[in-house]
mmCIF file of C-alpha atoms in Angstrom:
data_model
loop_
_atom_site.group_PDB
_atom_site.id
_atom_site.type_symbol
_atom_site.label_atom_id
_atom_site.label_comp_id
_atom_site.label_asym_id
_atom_site.label_seq_id
_atom_site.Cartn_x
_atom_site.Cartn_y
_atom_site.Cartn_z
ATOM 1 C CA MET Y 1 109.794 95.348 41.921
ATOM 2 C CA ILE Y 2 106.654 95.782 39.841
ATOM 3 C CA LYS Y 3 105.340 92.934 37.692
ATOM 4 C CA SER Y 4 103.709 92.985 34.301
ATOM 5 C CA MET Y 5 100.249 91.479 33.857
ATOM 6 C CA THR Y 6 101.452 89.744 30.697
ATOM 7 C CA GLY Y 7 103.027 86.364 31.293
ATOM 8 C CA PHE Y 8 103.384 82.773 30.144
ATOM 9 C CA GLY Y 9 104.528 79.582 31.816
ATOM 10 C CA ARG Y 10 104.360 75.874 31.040
ATOM 11 C CA ALA Y 11 105.347 72.747 32.938
ATOM 12 C CA GLN Y 12 104.781 69.024 32.604
ATOM 13 C CA ALA Y 13 105.616 65.921 34.592
ATOM 14 C CA GLU Y 14 104.719 62.282 35.267
ATOM 15 C CA ALA Y 15 103.287 61.640 38.694
ATOM 16 C CA ASP Y 16 101.300 58.823 40.299
ATOM 17 C CA GLY Y 17 100.436 57.162 37.004
ATOM 18 C CA TYR Y 18 99.547 60.354 35.137
ATOM 19 C CA PHE Y 19 101.219 62.572 32.591
ATOM 20 C CA ILE Y 20 100.233 66.128 33.554
ATOM 21 C CA SER Y 21 100.775 69.328 31.573
ATOM 22 C CA VAL Y 22 99.835 72.824 32.767
ATOM 23 C CA GLU Y 23 100.059 75.990 30.681
ATOM 24 C CA ILE Y 24 99.291 79.448 32.081
ATOM 25 C CA LYS Y 25 99.120 82.728 30.203
ATOM 26 C CA SER Y 26 97.644 86.138 30.931
ATOM 27 C CA VAL Y 27 96.925 89.569 29.479
ATOM 28 C CA ASN Y 28 95.850 92.896 30.968
ATOM 29 C CA HIS Y 29 92.679 93.125 32.998
ATOM 30 C CA ARG Y 30 91.473 95.506 35.664
ATOM 31 C CA TYR Y 31 90.811 92.648 38.096
ATOM 32 C CA PHE Y 32 91.637 88.941 38.380
ATOM 33 C CA GLU Y 33 89.687 86.931 35.820
ATOM 34 C CA PHE Y 34 90.245 83.193 35.468
ATOM 35 C CA SER Y 35 89.255 80.650 32.846
ATOM 36 C CA SER Y 36 90.461 77.106 32.312
ATOM 37 C CA ARG Y 37 90.385 74.248 29.868
ATOM 38 C CA ILE Y 38 90.409 70.956 31.715
ATOM 39 C CA PRO Y 39 89.323 67.473 30.600
ATOM 40 C CA ARG Y 40 85.662 67.158 31.526
ATOM 41 C CA GLN Y 41 86.184 64.231 33.868
ATOM 42 C CA TYR Y 42 88.558 66.388 35.920
ATOM 43 C CA ALA Y 43 86.304 69.442 36.130
ATOM 44 C CA PHE Y 44 86.573 69.343 39.935
ATOM 45 C CA LEU Y 45 90.075 70.828 39.522
ATOM 46 C CA ASP Y 46 88.785 74.138 38.122
ATOM 47 C CA GLU Y 47 87.995 75.891 41.414
ATOM 48 C CA LYS Y 48 91.101 74.514 43.072
ATOM 49 C CA LEU Y 49 93.293 75.866 40.270
ATOM 50 C CA LYS Y 50 91.543 79.230 40.339
ATOM 51 C CA SER Y 51 92.037 79.599 44.079
ATOM 52 C CA TYR Y 52 95.674 78.465 43.961
ATOM 53 C CA ILE Y 53 96.650 80.721 41.051
ATOM 54 C CA ASN Y 54 94.796 83.680 42.586
ATOM 55 C CA SER Y 55 96.868 83.219 45.754
ATOM 56 C CA ARG Y 56 99.957 84.139 43.718
ATOM 57 C CA VAL Y 57 98.470 86.351 40.991
ATOM 58 C CA SER Y 58 96.261 89.316 41.881
ATOM 59 C CA ARG Y 59 95.424 90.929 38.518
ATOM 60 C CA GLY Y 60 95.129 89.966 34.891
ATOM 61 C CA LYS Y 61 92.991 87.844 32.618
ATOM 62 C CA VAL Y 62 94.489 84.412 33.291
ATOM 63 C CA GLU Y 63 93.914 81.351 31.138
ATOM 64 C CA CYS Y 64 94.979 77.914 32.331
ATOM 65 C CA TYR Y 65 95.189 74.826 30.106
ATOM 66 C CA VAL Y 66 95.514 71.416 31.751
ATOM 67 C CA THR Y 67 95.976 68.023 30.117
ATOM 68 C CA ILE Y 68 95.922 64.824 32.159
ATOM 69 C CA GLU Y 69 96.764 61.498 30.583
ATOM 70 C CA ALA Y 70 96.379 58.312 32.596
ATOM 71 C CA LEU Y 71 99.435 56.145 32.032
ATOM 72 C CA ASP Y 72 97.949 53.180 33.900
ATOM 73 C CA THR Y 73 94.992 52.030 31.779
ATOM 74 C CA ASP Y 74 94.345 48.754 33.636
ATOM 75 C CA THR Y 75 91.550 50.438 35.589
ATOM 76 C CA SER Y 76 89.899 51.875 32.482
ATOM 77 C CA ASP Y 77 86.881 50.454 30.694
ATOM 78 C CA VAL Y 78 85.242 51.412 27.400
ATOM 79 C CA ALA Y 79 81.460 51.293 27.347
ATOM 80 C CA VAL Y 80 78.967 51.800 24.526
ATOM 81 C CA ASN Y 81 76.309 54.487 24.754
ATOM 82 C CA HIS Y 82 73.648 52.337 23.125
ATOM 83 C CA THR Y 83 70.967 55.008 23.202
ATOM 84 C CA LEU Y 84 73.136 57.403 21.243
ATOM 85 C CA ALA Y 85 74.405 54.645 18.907
ATOM 86 C CA ARG Y 86 70.816 53.628 18.023
ATOM 87 C CA ALA Y 87 69.970 57.243 17.293
ATOM 88 C CA TYR Y 88 72.929 57.559 14.907
ATOM 89 C CA VAL Y 89 72.025 54.285 13.135
ATOM 90 C CA LYS Y 90 68.419 55.424 12.749
ATOM 91 C CA ALA Y 91 69.536 58.768 11.342
ATOM 92 C CA LEU Y 92 71.934 57.121 8.872
ATOM 93 C CA LYS Y 93 69.256 54.707 7.649
ATOM 94 C CA GLU Y 94 66.875 57.603 7.200
ATOM 95 C CA LEU Y 95 69.480 59.392 5.073
ATOM 96 C CA SER Y 96 70.024 56.242 2.981
ATOM 97 C CA GLU Y 97 66.309 55.753 2.320
ATOM 98 C CA GLU Y 98 65.571 59.426 1.666
ATOM 99 C CA TYR Y 99 68.377 59.902 -0.850
ATOM 100 C CA SER Y 100 68.729 56.323 -2.172
ATOM 101 C CA LEU Y 101 72.179 55.905 -0.747
ATOM 102 C CA LYS Y 102 74.039 52.661 -0.099
ATOM 103 C CA GLU Y 103 74.070 51.586 3.523
ATOM 104 C CA ASP Y 104 77.829 51.096 3.829
ATOM 105 C CA PHE Y 105 78.259 52.125 7.447
ATOM 106 C CA GLY Y 106 79.397 49.686 10.088
ATOM 107 C CA ALA Y 107 80.433 49.590 13.713
ATOM 108 C CA GLY Y 108 83.640 51.480 12.922
ATOM 109 C CA THR Y 109 81.666 54.359 11.415
ATOM 110 C CA ILE Y 110 79.234 54.571 14.345
ATOM 111 C CA SER Y 111 82.021 54.402 16.917
ATOM 112 C CA ARG Y 112 83.624 57.548 15.503
ATOM 113 C CA PHE Y 113 80.626 59.704 16.330
ATOM 114 C CA PRO Y 114 81.001 61.818 19.493
ATOM 115 C CA GLU Y 115 80.322 60.093 22.817
ATOM 116 C CA VAL Y 116 79.227 56.760 21.335
ATOM 117 C CA LEU Y 117 82.174 55.148 23.096
ATOM 118 C CA VAL Y 118 82.587 56.245 26.696
ATOM 119 C CA VAL Y 119 85.807 55.709 28.628
ATOM 120 C CA ARG Y 120 85.075 54.867 32.230
ATOM 121 C CA LYS Y 121 87.889 54.955 34.685
ATOM 122 C CA GLY Y 122 88.122 53.303 38.029
ATOM 123 C CA GLU Y 123 87.672 55.350 41.159
ATOM 124 C CA GLU Y 124 90.353 58.043 41.410
ATOM 125 C CA ASP Y 125 91.714 59.711 44.511
ATOM 126 C CA GLU Y 126 90.761 63.298 43.703
ATOM 127 C CA GLU Y 127 92.838 64.846 46.470
ATOM 128 C CA LYS Y 128 95.911 62.867 45.467
ATOM 129 C CA LEU Y 129 95.443 63.863 41.821
ATOM 130 C CA TRP Y 130 95.027 67.512 42.847
ATOM 131 C CA GLU Y 131 98.316 67.427 44.718
ATOM 132 C CA SER Y 132 100.039 66.133 41.581
ATOM 133 C CA VAL Y 133 98.396 68.769 39.389
ATOM 134 C CA LYS Y 134 99.179 71.460 41.957
ATOM 135 C CA ALA Y 135 102.883 70.536 41.900
ATOM 136 C CA VAL Y 136 103.006 70.897 38.093
ATOM 137 C CA CYS Y 137 100.933 74.081 38.270
ATOM 138 C CA SER Y 138 103.411 75.504 40.785
ATOM 139 C CA GLN Y 139 106.288 74.955 38.342
ATOM 140 C CA ALA Y 140 104.320 76.608 35.535
ATOM 141 C CA LEU Y 141 103.458 79.511 37.854
ATOM 142 C CA ASP Y 142 107.120 80.008 38.754
ATOM 143 C CA LYS Y 143 107.959 80.439 35.065
ATOM 144 C CA PHE Y 144 104.865 82.569 34.519
ATOM 145 C CA ILE Y 145 105.754 84.925 37.377
ATOM 146 C CA ALA Y 146 109.420 85.046 36.330
ATOM 147 C CA MET Y 147 108.324 86.303 32.906
ATOM 148 C CA ARG Y 148 106.080 88.885 34.568
ATOM 149 C CA GLU Y 149 109.010 90.044 36.688
ATOM 150 C CA THR Y 150 111.303 90.341 33.662
ATOM 151 C CA GLU Y 151 108.718 92.455 31.865
ATOM 152 C CA GLY Y 152 108.178 94.393 35.082
ATOM 153 C CA GLU Y 153 111.869 95.305 35.294
ATOM 154 C CA LYS Y 154 111.726 96.831 31.818
ATOM 155 C CA MET Y 155 108.636 98.791 32.804
ATOM 156 C CA TYR Y 156 110.343 99.945 36.011
ATOM 157 C CA ASN Y 157 113.310 101.344 34.092
ATOM 158 C CA ASP Y 158 111.041 103.106 31.620
ATOM 159 C CA ILE Y 159 108.751 104.654 34.259
ATOM 160 C CA TYR Y 160 111.661 105.671 36.493
ATOM 161 C CA SER Y 161 113.496 107.429 33.647
ATOM 162 C CA ARG Y 162 110.335 109.285 32.657
ATOM 163 C CA GLY Y 163 109.795 110.344 36.261
ATOM 164 C CA GLN Y 164 113.331 111.737 36.394
ATOM 165 C CA TYR Y 165 112.731 113.640 33.168
ATOM 166 C CA ILE Y 166 109.581 115.148 34.673
ATOM 167 C CA LEU Y 167 111.588 116.269 37.718
ATOM 168 C CA GLU Y 168 114.076 117.988 35.402
ATOM 169 C CA GLN Y 169 111.222 119.947 33.840
ATOM 170 C CA VAL Y 170 109.847 120.776 37.288
ATOM 171 C CA SER Y 171 113.272 122.157 38.292
ATOM 172 C CA TYR Y 172 113.278 124.360 35.212
ATOM 173 C CA ILE Y 173 109.764 125.618 35.987
ATOM 174 C CA GLU Y 174 110.767 126.402 39.589
ATOM 175 C CA GLN Y 175 113.724 128.445 38.347
ATOM 176 C CA ARG Y 176 111.825 130.087 35.523
ATOM 177 C CA SER Y 177 108.668 131.067 37.431
ATOM 178 C CA PRO Y 178 110.259 133.849 39.592
ATOM 179 C CA GLN Y 179 112.010 135.139 36.492
ATOM 180 C CA THR Y 180 108.647 135.642 34.766
ATOM 181 C CA VAL Y 181 107.577 137.923 37.639
ATOM 182 C CA LYS Y 182 110.762 139.970 37.292
ATOM 183 C CA GLU Y 183 110.231 140.241 33.543
ATOM 184 C CA TYR Y 184 106.617 141.293 34.092
ATOM 185 C CA ASN Y 185 107.793 144.021 36.499
ATOM 186 C CA GLU Y 186 110.279 145.349 33.924
ATOM 187 C CA LYS Y 187 107.718 145.269 31.107
ATOM 188 C CA LEU Y 188 105.136 146.988 33.301
ATOM 189 C CA ILE Y 189 107.521 149.829 34.170
ATOM 190 C CA GLU Y 190 108.531 150.110 30.519
ATOM 191 C CA ARG Y 191 104.897 150.244 29.452
ATOM 192 C CA VAL Y 192 104.035 152.900 32.038
ATOM 193 C CA HIS Y 193 106.971 155.022 30.862
ATOM 194 C CA GLU Y 194 105.672 154.769 27.334
ATOM 195 C CA LEU Y 195 102.282 156.001 28.488
ATOM 196 C CA ILE Y 196 103.209 158.827 30.899
ATOM 197 C CA GLY Y 197 106.681 159.797 29.668
ATOM 198 C CA ASP Y 198 108.924 161.392 32.287
ATOM 199 C CA ALA Y 199 106.181 161.847 34.865
ATOM 200 C CA SER Y 200 106.826 160.234 38.222
ATOM 201 C CA LEU Y 201 105.776 156.610 38.638
ATOM 202 C CA ASP Y 202 103.384 155.437 41.309
ATOM 203 C CA GLU Y 203 105.752 152.821 42.741
ATOM 204 C CA ALA Y 204 103.184 151.551 45.226
ATOM 205 C CA ARG Y 205 100.763 150.863 42.399
ATOM 206 C CA ILE Y 206 103.473 149.117 40.389
ATOM 207 C CA ILE Y 207 104.379 146.942 43.379
ATOM 208 C CA GLN Y 208 100.742 146.080 43.920
ATOM 209 C CA GLU Y 209 100.243 145.066 40.290
ATOM 210 C CA VAL Y 210 103.380 142.935 40.313
ATOM 211 C CA ALA Y 211 102.307 141.280 43.576
ATOM 212 C CA ILE Y 212 98.922 140.422 42.081
ATOM 213 C CA TYR Y 213 100.615 138.980 39.010
ATOM 214 C CA ALA Y 214 103.121 137.008 41.107
ATOM 215 C CA ASP Y 215 100.303 135.480 43.143
ATOM 216 C CA LYS Y 216 98.395 134.621 39.993
ATOM 217 C CA VAL Y 217 101.268 132.792 38.288
ATOM 218 C CA ALA Y 218 102.796 131.205 41.415
ATOM 219 C CA VAL Y 219 103.198 127.465 40.942
ATOM 220 C CA ALA Y 220 105.332 126.622 43.963
ATOM 221 C CA GLU Y 221 102.590 124.581 45.625
ATOM 222 C CA GLU Y 222 101.992 122.584 42.469
ATOM 223 C CA THR Y 223 105.683 121.862 41.863
ATOM 224 C CA VAL Y 224 106.121 120.751 45.488
ATOM 225 C CA ARG Y 225 103.202 118.342 45.104
ATOM 226 C CA LEU Y 226 104.560 117.142 41.752
ATOM 227 C CA ARG Y 227 107.884 116.305 43.368
ATOM 228 C CA SER Y 228 106.060 114.465 46.129
ATOM 229 C CA HIS Y 229 103.995 112.496 43.616
ATOM 230 C CA ILE Y 230 107.097 111.470 41.644
ATOM 231 C CA ASP Y 231 108.807 110.342 44.874
ATOM 232 C CA GLN Y 232 105.729 108.283 45.695
ATOM 233 C CA LEU Y 233 105.691 106.866 42.169
ATOM 234 C CA ASN Y 234 109.299 105.733 42.599
ATOM 235 C CA ASP Y 235 108.398 104.065 45.889
ATOM 236 C CA PHE Y 236 105.467 102.284 44.284
ATOM 237 C CA ILE Y 237 107.443 100.838 41.388
ATOM 238 C CA LYS Y 238 110.004 99.436 43.825
ATOM 239 C CA SER Y 239 107.286 97.607 45.744
ATOM 240 C CA ASP Y 240 106.772 93.849 45.558
ATOM 241 C CA GLU Y 241 103.078 94.294 46.265
ATOM 242 C CA PRO Y 242 100.429 94.646 43.523
ATOM 243 C CA ILE Y 243 100.114 98.418 43.093
ATOM 244 C CA GLY Y 244 98.709 98.880 39.573
ATOM 245 C CA ARG Y 245 95.489 100.591 40.678
ATOM 246 C CA LYS Y 246 97.302 102.818 43.189
ATOM 247 C CA ILE Y 247 99.693 104.035 40.498
ATOM 248 C CA ASP Y 248 96.766 104.721 38.198
ATOM 249 C CA PHE Y 249 95.297 107.119 40.772
ATOM 250 C CA LEU Y 250 98.694 108.716 41.413
ATOM 251 C CA VAL Y 251 99.240 109.410 37.712
ATOM 252 C CA GLN Y 252 95.874 111.167 37.617
ATOM 253 C CA GLU Y 253 97.115 113.461 40.396
ATOM 254 C CA ILE Y 254 100.372 114.137 38.540
ATOM 255 C CA ASN Y 255 98.395 115.063 35.461
ATOM 256 C CA ARG Y 256 96.101 117.335 37.479
ATOM 257 C CA GLU Y 257 99.016 119.284 39.013
ATOM 258 C CA THR Y 258 100.601 119.626 35.573
ATOM 259 C CA ASN Y 259 97.380 121.007 34.112
ATOM 260 C CA THR Y 260 97.174 123.535 36.950
ATOM 261 C CA ILE Y 261 100.711 124.740 36.245
ATOM 262 C CA GLY Y 262 99.861 125.049 32.571
ATOM 263 C CA SER Y 263 96.765 127.134 33.293
ATOM 264 C CA LYS Y 264 98.634 129.434 35.710
ATOM 265 C CA ALA Y 265 101.885 129.993 33.903
ATOM 266 C CA ASN Y 266 101.753 132.909 31.496
ATOM 267 C CA ASP Y 267 105.042 132.043 29.852
ATOM 268 C CA VAL Y 268 105.935 130.311 26.586
ATOM 269 C CA ASP Y 269 108.970 128.464 27.986
ATOM 270 C CA ILE Y 270 106.997 127.070 30.938
ATOM 271 C CA ALA Y 271 104.139 126.132 28.617
ATOM 272 C CA ARG Y 272 106.570 124.084 26.521
ATOM 273 C CA ARG Y 273 107.820 122.277 29.612
ATOM 274 C CA VAL Y 274 104.239 121.566 30.654
ATOM 275 C CA VAL Y 275 103.586 119.992 27.241
ATOM 276 C CA ASP Y 276 106.709 117.839 27.681
ATOM 277 C CA ILE Y 277 105.563 116.732 31.138
ATOM 278 C CA LYS Y 278 102.085 115.845 29.879
ATOM 279 C CA SER Y 279 103.632 113.790 27.100
ATOM 280 C CA GLU Y 280 105.687 111.811 29.621
ATOM 281 C CA VAL Y 281 102.685 111.386 31.929
ATOM 282 C CA GLU Y 282 100.684 109.919 29.060
ATOM 283 C CA LYS Y 283 103.475 107.433 28.302
ATOM 284 C CA ILE Y 284 103.593 106.459 31.970
ATOM 285 C CA ARG Y 285 99.819 106.037 31.936
ATOM 286 C CA GLU Y 286 100.134 103.634 28.994
ATOM 287 C CA GLN Y 287 102.786 101.628 30.808
ATOM 288 C CA ILE Y 288 100.897 101.279 34.070
ATOM 289 C CA GLN Y 289 97.935 99.697 32.301
ATOM 290 C CA ASN Y 290 100.050 96.538 32.269
ATOM 291 C CA ILE Y 291 101.197 96.645 35.916
ATOM 292 C CA GLU Y 292 99.833 94.009 38.281
#
């Protein structure tokens, strides 16, 4: 069954002395595009997450948010960035002197400036941490993909019903097209009678004209290909494989055959059906923009 490119999933757990939270969401995109927000000290996880998520998600603009909180702080140490602290103190004194302000700042004030206090952790087992993050990411991905599948089922039902409606219009066109030739034959004979009265008709000439007209308005090849395209569309939307780009090409072919029928058919009723088909094709095109 097809999947939507829109999805969301979140999971969290405690593992090996860490509290880990992973949130994944995505929107439409022609290809797979990945971005993440990970604590800077765990930046090594970015490529691993990208590769792992891409192994289960083929299309969409995917954003991944990861928080990692160390529950065991015995191995942590807080150090002072003295170079940066001195720079802040110098700047504050300069402000005080320049604008005659009271120097009421202390250690607490300086410590609140960015990166003055640096948390240094003991050596961490990166591979072990990755396995813990991967396990949480897997749970978030399961929920993410389940949402994509739920949305995909709705899209399947919508596309399938529109395909069936198109086939109904194709059936009408197939029945109506020969009738237009018969009507043309009758109108041609009637018109000739009006012009020549009771004089004898050149039946061979009439037959030739009707044959030329029938060949001109024949849409059998196009309707056969339309039926084939709709059958293929139904097969695609039943597939578990990513087929968004394939369907996009197929819909272009459906639209092309419909346009050909519209340009050939010299009949108001068929023209109306062609307009209906094109309307459904456009709605299908809108839907498939969100198929993985």
